Amino acid sequence: MTEPFRLTASQAQSKFKDGSLTVEDYARSLLSRVEARDATVNAWAYLNSELVLQHARELDQVPPEKRGLLHGVAIGVKDVILTKDMPTQYNSSIYENDAPKIDAGSIAVLRKNGALMLGKTTTTEFAATSVGPSHKGPKTANPHDPTRTPGGSSSGSGAAVGDLQVPIGLGTQTVGSTIRPGSFNGIYAMKPTWNSISREGQKLYSLIFDTLGLYARSVDDLKLLLDAFQLVDDEAAEDFEIKGAKFALLTLPTPQWPAPGPGTAAALKKGADILRDQGAKVEEIVLGNEFRPMYKYHLQVLSGDGRIAFLPDYYGTKDKLHSLLIEHVENKEKYTRKEQLKAFDELAAMRPKLDALADKYAAIIAPSVIDEAPVGHGNTGDAAFCGPWTAMHMPVVNIPGFKGENGLPIGLSLVSSRYRDQHLLRVCREVGKVFETQGGWTRDV
């Protein structure tokens, strides 16, 4: 019999419905997995087993006719999102043991739908750094090779889902903080359309870019979350088939980005070959020169938003802030307001153009990461390939299935135009089936 912790959320729910598994027994199995693996992976910033079991027992008492869409689904919550019954510490000594008694908007929605919050997962400092902070570095390891990073800033959520410690994880993305850990940990990761899910009660780095991120080990589980958050496309749902579909292959977003490493380059080629073998048309495209300055503008906006986001902590506890955050507040790059406005406006002008491009295809296929997860925990990896879709506010899903030269997971990104999140999931469900079975990577944990 499959151990309950190995079940996806959708599989666990089917057992709750037929009475073959209780939420309490499911929670106990997940907690046993955490206990067995925590010393190696270190994915949790806070986890209270008694609280988890108490909530699980309460969910088991809910009559079937009153159970929510996410009844019993266990979720790991990135520790920059407020939870009324657990501390929110942002991996910052400033907020150590800080416990506001309020739920973020996203958490309130999930609880109302019957979800079980398992605990708070680790993050880099304020989800705003990609290297180990000088004060409290990210402690989390990649479950497939503990000598390597799981990515960041959503380190703990990505690693916990990848290690079967929880079926669903919440992250955030400002550049690549959800998609990159998705690739490194061999799981599905989704950054929905910007501002399609409430960010109330979520630590903001950039109002213009920050988006709640979603982790799962199946597309069905991602759809459960989108349905709970009531993400609805304008167009009616239609069945999707790979045969006859048209995809765009974007091997390099613009010349401003680094070249893919050997593992990612091989995954892009193999992914395209797999889809062609399934009867799809895959057309290689490049972005025009008008998109060339996108990453520069992204960083300019990020710097300006960071000046605002971290000013309160700068005034009160500057000595406890990462140097990067201090540089934002002090505008070390010396960006003028005119430069910031130009960055805002130029990015805004690019978005409908990329929407129009994406609408010509079932999806755009793009690299998720430079290559496999880097060795060491001092740097969470390069987010350059994730940045375009964050800057453009477009939904993107990392699909696992490929591997690099060291046998570690590498995913590919599928992208659609804004507010076509459900369409993108329908495409990813079919593409994911063939990537997972033919891509060459198999789970080792």
Short mmCIF file of C-alpha atoms in Angstrom, two decimals:
data_model
loop_
_atom_site.label_atom_id
_atom_site.label_comp_id
_atom_site.label_asym_id
_atom_site.label_seq_id
_atom_site.Cartn_x
_atom_site.Cartn_y
_atom_site.Cartn_z
CA MET A 1 0.00 0.00 0.00
CA THR A 2 1.28 3.47 -0.88
CA GLU A 3 2.38 5.40 2.18
CA PRO A 4 0.01 8.38 2.55
CA PHE A 5 2.79 10.98 2.42
CA ARG A 6 3.54 9.88 -1.15
CA LEU A 7 0.06 10.81 -2.35
CA THR A 8 -0.61 13.97 -4.31
CA ALA A 9 -3.28 16.21 -2.81
CA SER A 10 -5.83 14.99 -5.36
CA GLN A 11 -5.04 11.35 -4.60
CA ALA A 12 -5.34 11.97 -0.85
CA GLN A 13 -8.69 13.68 -1.35
CA SER A 14 -10.09 10.67 -3.19
CA LYS A 15 -9.22 8.56 -0.15
CA PHE A 16 -10.83 11.08 2.23
CA LYS A 17 -13.99 10.83 0.13
CA ASP A 18 -14.18 7.04 0.08
CA GLY A 19 -13.32 6.78 3.78
CA SER A 20 -10.10 4.81 3.33
CA LEU A 21 -7.97 7.59 4.87
CA THR A 22 -8.61 10.19 7.54
CA VAL A 23 -7.06 13.62 7.51
CA GLU A 24 -5.47 12.85 10.89
CA ASP A 25 -3.79 9.67 9.62
CA TYR A 26 -2.65 11.54 6.52
CA ALA A 27 -1.20 14.32 8.68
CA ARG A 28 0.60 11.78 10.86
CA SER A 29 2.18 10.23 7.78
CA LEU A 30 3.39 13.63 6.54
CA LEU A 31 4.76 14.47 9.97
CA SER A 32 6.63 11.17 10.07
CA ARG A 33 8.18 12.02 6.70
CA VAL A 34 9.22 15.44 8.00
CA GLU A 35 10.75 13.86 11.09
CA ALA A 36 12.71 11.37 8.98
CA ARG A 37 14.03 13.95 6.53
CA ASP A 38 14.19 17.27 8.38
CA ALA A 39 17.80 16.91 9.51
CA THR A 40 18.83 16.53 5.86
CA VAL A 41 16.54 18.95 4.03
CA ASN A 42 15.77 21.61 6.69
CA ALA A 43 12.73 22.93 4.83
CA TRP A 44 10.75 24.24 7.80
CA ALA A 45 11.00 27.53 9.64
CA TYR A 46 8.17 26.56 11.99
CA LEU A 47 6.14 23.38 12.42
CA ASN A 48 3.96 22.48 15.43
CA SER A 49 2.90 18.84 15.19
CA GLU A 50 0.23 19.09 17.89
CA LEU A 51 -1.37 22.06 16.17
CA VAL A 52 -1.38 20.19 12.87
CA LEU A 53 -3.04 17.12 14.40
CA GLN A 54 -5.60 19.28 16.22
CA HIS A 55 -6.64 20.91 12.94
CA ALA A 56 -6.64 17.54 11.17
CA ARG A 57 -9.04 16.10 13.75
CA GLU A 58 -11.30 19.15 13.35
CA LEU A 59 -11.40 18.61 9.58
CA ASP A 60 -12.32 14.95 10.07
CA GLN A 61 -15.39 16.10 12.02
CA VAL A 62 -16.72 18.20 9.15
CA PRO A 63 -19.72 16.46 7.53
CA PRO A 64 -19.09 15.41 3.91
CA GLU A 65 -21.71 17.79 2.54
CA LYS A 66 -19.95 20.75 4.20
CA ARG A 67 -16.39 19.96 3.16
CA GLY A 68 -14.55 22.53 1.09
CA LEU A 69 -12.81 22.21 -2.24
CA LEU A 70 -9.44 21.68 -0.50
CA HIS A 71 -10.67 19.50 2.37
CA GLY A 72 -7.68 17.94 4.11
CA VAL A 73 -5.10 19.21 1.63
CA ALA A 74 -1.85 19.86 3.51
CA ILE A 75 0.01 23.05 2.56
CA GLY A 76 3.44 24.41 3.42
CA VAL A 77 3.42 28.21 3.66
CA LYS A 78 6.43 30.34 2.77
CA ASP A 79 7.44 32.27 5.85
CA VAL A 80 6.70 35.69 4.37
CA ILE A 81 2.93 35.06 4.41
CA LEU A 82 0.95 35.82 7.57
CA THR A 83 -0.65 32.92 9.44
CA LYS A 84 -2.73 33.66 12.53
CA ASP A 85 -1.66 30.54 14.45
CA MET A 86 2.05 30.42 13.51
CA PRO A 87 4.93 32.92 13.61
CA THR A 88 5.95 34.83 10.48
CA GLN A 89 9.68 35.57 10.71
CA TYR A 90 10.89 36.36 7.13
CA ASN A 91 14.24 34.68 7.91
CA SER A 92 15.18 37.92 9.64
CA SER A 93 16.47 38.36 13.16
CA ILE A 94 14.31 41.50 13.29
CA TYR A 95 11.18 39.32 13.34
CA GLU A 96 12.39 36.30 15.26
CA ASN A 97 9.39 34.64 16.99
CA ASP A 98 7.09 37.43 15.73
CA ALA A 99 3.53 36.12 15.52
CA PRO A 100 0.84 38.52 14.25
CA LYS A 101 -2.61 37.02 14.92
CA ILE A 102 -3.92 37.42 11.39
CA ASP A 103 -4.12 35.39 8.19
CA ALA A 104 -3.02 36.71 4.83
CA GLY A 105 -5.82 36.93 2.27
CA SER A 106 -4.54 33.85 0.44
CA ILE A 107 -4.40 31.81 3.66
CA ALA A 108 -7.94 32.86 4.61
CA VAL A 109 -9.20 31.62 1.23
CA LEU A 110 -7.39 28.30 1.59
CA ARG A 111 -8.62 27.72 5.13
CA LYS A 112 -12.22 28.50 4.13
CA ASN A 113 -11.84 25.79 1.50
CA GLY A 114 -10.73 23.24 4.10
CA ALA A 115 -6.95 23.26 3.67
CA LEU A 116 -4.62 22.12 6.45
CA MET A 117 -1.66 24.45 7.04
CA LEU A 118 1.22 22.12 7.90
CA GLY A 119 3.81 24.77 8.79
CA LYS A 120 5.95 27.67 7.65
CA THR A 121 8.71 26.98 5.14
CA THR A 122 12.11 28.62 4.92
CA THR A 123 12.93 31.62 2.75
CA THR A 124 15.86 33.88 2.09
CA GLU A 125 15.78 37.16 4.02
CA PHE A 126 12.46 38.90 3.28
CA ALA A 127 12.28 36.79 0.07
CA ALA A 128 14.47 39.50 -1.41
CA THR A 129 17.96 38.02 -1.68
CA SER A 130 19.40 35.23 -3.80
CA VAL A 131 22.57 34.75 -1.76
CA GLY A 132 23.00 33.76 1.84
CA PRO A 133 22.40 36.81 4.03
CA SER A 134 25.28 37.95 6.21
CA HIS A 135 23.14 37.34 9.31
CA LYS A 136 20.91 34.30 8.75
CA GLY A 137 21.55 32.31 5.58
CA PRO A 138 19.06 29.89 4.04
CA LYS A 139 19.59 26.53 5.72
CA THR A 140 17.61 24.40 3.29
CA ALA A 141 19.20 21.69 1.11
CA ASN A 142 18.15 20.20 -2.20
CA PRO A 143 16.46 16.85 -1.42
CA HIS A 144 18.01 15.20 -4.51
CA ASP A 145 21.55 16.24 -3.53
CA PRO A 146 21.89 17.92 -0.13
CA THR A 147 25.20 19.51 -1.16
CA ARG A 148 23.25 21.72 -3.58
CA THR A 149 20.78 24.58 -3.24
CA PRO A 150 17.04 24.01 -3.59
CA GLY A 151 16.81 27.50 -5.11
CA GLY A 152 15.24 30.56 -3.61
CA SER A 153 13.73 32.58 -2.27
CA SER A 154 10.97 29.97 -1.85
CA SER A 155 13.58 27.46 -0.71
CA GLY A 156 11.59 25.54 1.88
CA SER A 157 8.36 25.19 -0.06
CA GLY A 158 10.14 23.88 -3.15
CA ALA A 159 12.27 21.43 -1.15
CA ALA A 160 9.40 20.20 1.05
CA VAL A 161 7.17 19.42 -1.94
CA GLY A 162 10.09 17.88 -3.84
CA ASP A 163 10.92 15.69 -0.83
CA LEU A 164 7.31 14.43 -0.35
CA GLN A 165 7.00 16.20 3.01
CA VAL A 166 3.89 18.08 1.87
CA PRO A 167 1.90 17.89 -1.39
CA ILE A 168 1.35 21.63 -1.85
CA GLY A 169 3.61 24.59 -1.13
CA LEU A 170 3.11 28.32 -1.35
CA GLY A 171 5.93 30.52 -2.58
CA THR A 172 6.25 34.03 -3.94
CA GLN A 173 7.93 35.33 -7.08
CA THR A 174 9.47 38.73 -7.73
CA VAL A 175 11.95 37.56 -10.37
CA GLY A 176 12.29 33.76 -10.26
CA SER A 177 11.62 32.68 -6.68
CA THR A 178 8.96 30.09 -7.54
CA ILE A 179 9.94 28.74 -10.95
CA ARG A 180 13.63 28.26 -10.16
CA PRO A 181 13.05 26.07 -7.06
CA GLY A 182 10.43 24.18 -9.07
CA SER A 183 13.08 23.19 -11.60
CA PHE A 184 15.80 22.46 -9.05
CA ASN A 185 13.50 20.23 -6.96
CA GLY A 186 11.82 18.36 -9.82
CA ILE A 187 8.24 19.53 -9.25
CA TYR A 188 5.49 21.54 -10.88
CA ALA A 189 5.64 25.23 -10.03
CA MET A 190 3.26 27.96 -11.15
CA LYS A 191 3.44 31.72 -11.10
CA PRO A 192 -0.10 32.77 -11.99
CA THR A 193 -1.05 35.99 -13.74
CA TRP A 194 0.11 38.95 -11.64
CA ASN A 195 -2.49 40.21 -9.15
CA SER A 196 -4.88 37.32 -9.82
CA ILE A 197 -4.48 36.15 -6.19
CA SER A 198 -4.61 38.46 -3.18
CA ARG A 199 -1.28 39.61 -1.75
CA GLU A 200 -2.83 41.10 1.37
CA GLY A 201 -0.76 39.98 4.35
CA GLN A 202 2.18 38.91 2.21
CA LYS A 203 5.52 40.70 2.62
CA LEU A 204 5.95 42.87 -0.46
CA TYR A 205 9.27 43.47 -2.16
CA SER A 206 7.77 44.88 -5.35
CA LEU A 207 4.15 45.89 -5.73
CA ILE A 208 4.61 45.73 -9.51
CA PHE A 209 5.99 42.18 -9.66
CA ASP A 210 5.28 40.16 -6.49
CA THR A 211 2.98 37.19 -7.15
CA LEU A 212 1.91 34.27 -4.99
CA GLY A 213 3.54 31.09 -6.29
CA LEU A 214 2.21 27.53 -6.20
CA TYR A 215 4.04 24.18 -5.89
CA ALA A 216 2.67 20.68 -6.45
CA ARG A 217 3.62 17.30 -7.86
CA SER A 218 0.73 17.21 -10.33
CA VAL A 219 -1.20 19.58 -12.58
CA ASP A 220 -4.44 18.37 -10.98
CA ASP A 221 -3.22 19.77 -7.66
CA LEU A 222 -2.39 23.13 -9.24
CA LYS A 223 -5.91 23.24 -10.66
CA LEU A 224 -7.38 22.63 -7.21
CA LEU A 225 -5.62 25.78 -6.07
CA LEU A 226 -6.64 27.88 -9.07
CA ASP A 227 -10.25 26.82 -8.58
CA ALA A 228 -10.14 27.72 -4.89
CA PHE A 229 -8.74 31.16 -5.79
CA GLN A 230 -11.44 31.46 -8.48
CA LEU A 231 -9.12 32.07 -11.40
CA VAL A 232 -11.39 31.93 -14.44
CA ASP A 233 -10.43 32.48 -18.08
CA ASP A 234 -12.66 34.51 -20.38
CA GLU A 235 -12.86 31.67 -22.90
CA ALA A 236 -14.76 28.45 -22.33
CA ALA A 237 -12.70 25.42 -21.33
CA GLU A 238 -11.82 23.15 -24.25
CA ASP A 239 -10.05 19.80 -24.23
CA PHE A 240 -6.43 20.09 -25.34
CA GLU A 241 -4.50 17.64 -27.49
CA ILE A 242 -0.82 17.89 -28.32
CA LYS A 243 -1.37 16.47 -31.80
CA GLY A 244 -1.95 19.37 -34.14
CA ALA A 245 -1.10 22.03 -31.53
CA LYS A 246 1.43 24.76 -32.22
CA PHE A 247 4.13 25.71 -29.72
CA ALA A 248 6.78 28.44 -29.74
CA LEU A 249 10.29 27.45 -28.60
CA LEU A 250 12.18 30.33 -27.02
CA THR A 251 15.70 29.14 -26.27
CA LEU A 252 16.98 32.57 -25.20
CA PRO A 253 14.62 35.38 -24.11
CA THR A 254 16.85 38.14 -25.48
CA PRO A 255 20.59 38.58 -26.09
CA GLN A 256 20.75 40.30 -22.69
CA TRP A 257 20.29 36.95 -20.94
CA PRO A 258 22.99 34.32 -20.29
CA ALA A 259 23.22 31.26 -22.51
CA PRO A 260 21.58 28.06 -21.22
CA GLY A 261 23.90 25.48 -19.70
CA PRO A 262 24.29 22.02 -21.27
CA GLY A 263 21.52 20.45 -19.21
CA THR A 264 18.94 23.09 -20.07
CA ALA A 265 20.02 23.23 -23.72
CA ALA A 266 19.56 19.46 -23.96
CA ALA A 267 16.17 19.66 -22.20
CA LEU A 268 14.94 22.31 -24.66
CA LYS A 269 15.94 20.16 -27.63
CA LYS A 270 14.53 16.97 -26.16
CA GLY A 271 11.30 18.68 -25.13
CA ALA A 272 10.79 20.02 -28.64
CA ASP A 273 11.56 16.59 -30.14
CA ILE A 274 9.07 14.90 -27.81
CA LEU A 275 6.30 17.30 -28.79
CA ARG A 276 7.06 16.93 -32.49
CA ASP A 277 6.91 13.15 -32.10
CA GLN A 278 3.47 13.62 -30.56
CA GLY A 279 2.30 15.49 -33.65
CA ALA A 280 2.78 19.08 -32.51
CA LYS A 281 4.34 21.85 -34.54
CA VAL A 282 7.21 23.50 -32.64
CA GLU A 283 8.40 26.80 -34.08
CA GLU A 284 11.63 28.34 -32.79
CA ILE A 285 11.25 32.07 -32.15
CA VAL A 286 13.34 34.97 -30.89
CA LEU A 287 12.19 38.14 -29.19
CA GLY A 288 12.80 41.33 -31.12
CA ASN A 289 15.14 44.16 -30.14
CA GLU A 290 12.25 46.06 -28.55
CA PHE A 291 12.36 43.51 -25.70
CA ARG A 292 16.13 43.71 -25.28
CA PRO A 293 16.10 46.13 -22.29
CA MET A 294 13.44 44.15 -20.37
CA TYR A 295 15.77 42.81 -17.69
CA LYS A 296 17.40 46.21 -17.17
CA TYR A 297 13.98 47.78 -16.66
CA HIS A 298 12.95 44.92 -14.36
CA LEU A 299 15.92 45.60 -12.07
CA GLN A 300 15.26 49.34 -12.09
CA VAL A 301 11.66 48.85 -10.98
CA LEU A 302 12.81 46.36 -8.37
CA SER A 303 15.29 48.86 -6.98
CA GLY A 304 12.67 51.60 -6.75
CA ASP A 305 10.10 49.35 -5.11
CA GLY A 306 12.74 48.08 -2.69
CA ARG A 307 13.40 51.65 -1.54
CA ILE A 308 9.81 51.75 -0.31
CA ALA A 309 9.42 48.18 0.94
CA PHE A 310 12.41 48.13 3.28
CA LEU A 311 12.45 51.72 4.52
CA PRO A 312 10.58 50.94 7.80
CA ASP A 313 13.10 48.25 8.79
CA TYR A 314 15.97 50.47 7.64
CA TYR A 315 14.91 53.21 10.04
CA GLY A 316 14.41 50.86 12.96
CA THR A 317 16.99 48.09 12.55
CA LYS A 318 19.43 48.95 9.77
CA ASP A 319 22.18 46.94 11.46
CA LYS A 320 20.12 43.76 11.02
CA LEU A 321 19.34 44.22 7.32
CA HIS A 322 21.10 42.49 4.43
CA SER A 323 23.41 44.86 2.55
CA LEU A 324 21.35 44.45 -0.64
CA LEU A 325 18.27 45.80 1.11
CA ILE A 326 20.21 48.72 2.54
CA GLU A 327 21.46 49.51 -0.97
CA HIS A 328 17.87 49.58 -2.23
CA VAL A 329 16.78 52.05 0.43
CA GLU A 330 19.83 54.24 -0.14
CA ASN A 331 19.43 54.00 -3.95
CA LYS A 332 23.00 52.87 -4.46
CA GLU A 333 22.37 52.56 -8.21
CA LYS A 334 21.40 56.26 -8.28
CA TYR A 335 18.35 55.70 -10.45
CA THR A 336 16.44 58.91 -11.10
CA ARG A 337 12.67 59.13 -10.91
CA LYS A 338 12.58 59.70 -14.68
CA GLU A 339 14.50 56.46 -15.21
CA GLN A 340 12.08 54.60 -12.95
CA LEU A 341 9.07 56.00 -14.81
CA LYS A 342 10.60 55.03 -18.12
CA ALA A 343 11.11 51.50 -16.82
CA PHE A 344 7.47 51.30 -15.63
CA ASP A 345 6.11 52.57 -18.92
CA GLU A 346 8.37 50.55 -21.22
CA LEU A 347 7.52 47.30 -19.43
CA ALA A 348 3.82 48.15 -19.57
CA ALA A 349 4.08 48.73 -23.31
CA MET A 350 5.77 45.36 -23.84
CA ARG A 351 3.04 43.34 -22.09
CA PRO A 352 0.26 43.46 -24.72
CA LYS A 353 2.84 42.72 -27.42
CA LEU A 354 3.97 39.53 -25.69
CA ASP A 355 0.33 38.61 -24.99
CA ALA A 356 -0.35 38.86 -28.72
CA LEU A 357 2.67 36.69 -29.48
CA ALA A 358 1.67 34.05 -26.92
CA ASP A 359 -1.88 33.92 -28.29
CA LYS A 360 -0.56 32.58 -31.59
CA TYR A 361 0.48 29.37 -29.84
CA ALA A 362 -0.82 26.81 -27.38
CA ALA A 363 2.07 27.96 -25.19
CA ILE A 364 5.58 29.36 -25.33
CA ILE A 365 8.26 26.88 -24.22
CA ALA A 366 11.25 28.50 -22.51
CA PRO A 367 14.10 27.59 -20.15
CA SER A 368 13.30 27.67 -16.44
CA VAL A 369 16.90 27.82 -15.20
CA ILE A 370 20.46 28.10 -16.46
CA ASP A 371 21.12 24.46 -15.55
CA GLU A 372 20.99 22.04 -12.62
CA ALA A 373 20.98 23.35 -9.06
CA PRO A 374 24.42 24.80 -8.20
CA VAL A 375 26.60 23.19 -5.56
CA GLY A 376 26.56 24.95 -2.19
CA HIS A 377 23.98 26.84 -0.16
CA GLY A 378 25.48 30.33 -0.35
CA ASN A 379 23.83 31.16 -3.67
CA THR A 380 20.34 30.06 -4.72
CA GLY A 381 21.01 30.24 -8.47
CA ASP A 382 20.43 32.62 -11.36
CA ALA A 383 16.83 33.76 -11.90
CA ALA A 384 17.40 35.42 -15.28
CA PHE A 385 15.26 33.04 -17.35
CA CYS A 386 12.29 33.41 -14.98
CA GLY A 387 12.35 37.21 -15.01
CA PRO A 388 10.63 37.87 -18.37
CA TRP A 389 7.35 36.28 -17.35
CA THR A 390 7.35 38.05 -13.99
CA ALA A 391 8.04 41.38 -15.67
CA MET A 392 5.34 40.69 -18.26
CA HIS A 393 2.80 39.53 -15.61
CA MET A 394 2.21 36.34 -17.65
CA PRO A 395 1.32 32.94 -16.14
CA VAL A 396 4.14 30.39 -16.27
CA VAL A 397 4.43 26.75 -15.18
CA ASN A 398 7.62 24.77 -14.65
CA ILE A 399 7.17 21.20 -15.90
CA PRO A 400 9.64 18.62 -14.53
CA GLY A 401 10.95 15.60 -16.39
CA PHE A 402 14.47 16.32 -17.64
CA LYS A 403 17.88 15.96 -16.06
CA GLY A 404 21.32 17.51 -16.28
CA GLU A 405 24.79 16.05 -16.56
CA ASN A 406 24.79 15.07 -12.87
CA GLY A 407 21.37 13.42 -13.02
CA LEU A 408 19.62 16.26 -11.18
CA PRO A 409 16.20 17.55 -12.27
CA ILE A 410 15.75 20.28 -14.86
CA GLY A 411 12.35 21.63 -15.87
CA LEU A 412 11.04 23.66 -18.78
CA SER A 413 8.68 26.62 -18.58
CA LEU A 414 5.38 26.86 -20.43
CA VAL A 415 3.97 30.37 -20.74
CA SER A 416 0.66 31.84 -21.85
CA SER A 417 -0.83 35.32 -22.11
CA ARG A 418 -2.28 37.11 -19.10
CA TYR A 419 -5.43 35.67 -17.51
CA ARG A 420 -5.26 32.43 -19.48
CA ASP A 421 -4.12 30.47 -16.42
CA GLN A 422 -6.67 27.67 -16.78
CA HIS A 423 -5.84 27.30 -20.47
CA LEU A 424 -2.17 27.01 -19.55
CA LEU A 425 -2.91 24.26 -17.03
CA ARG A 426 -4.86 22.28 -19.62
CA VAL A 427 -1.85 22.45 -21.94
CA CYS A 428 0.55 21.58 -19.10
CA ARG A 429 -1.49 18.55 -18.08
CA GLU A 430 -0.92 16.92 -21.48
CA VAL A 431 2.63 18.16 -21.98
CA GLY A 432 3.55 17.12 -18.46
CA LYS A 433 2.47 13.53 -19.13
CA VAL A 434 4.94 13.12 -22.00
CA PHE A 435 7.76 15.15 -20.45
CA GLU A 436 7.59 13.11 -17.25
CA THR A 437 7.50 9.74 -19.05
CA GLN A 438 9.99 10.52 -21.83
CA GLY A 439 12.21 13.30 -20.47
CA GLY A 440 14.64 10.96 -18.72
CA TRP A 441 14.51 12.09 -15.07
CA THR A 442 12.95 9.91 -12.36
CA ARG A 443 12.37 10.81 -8.74
CA ASP A 444 14.94 9.41 -6.33
CA VAL A 445 13.34 10.40 -3.00
#
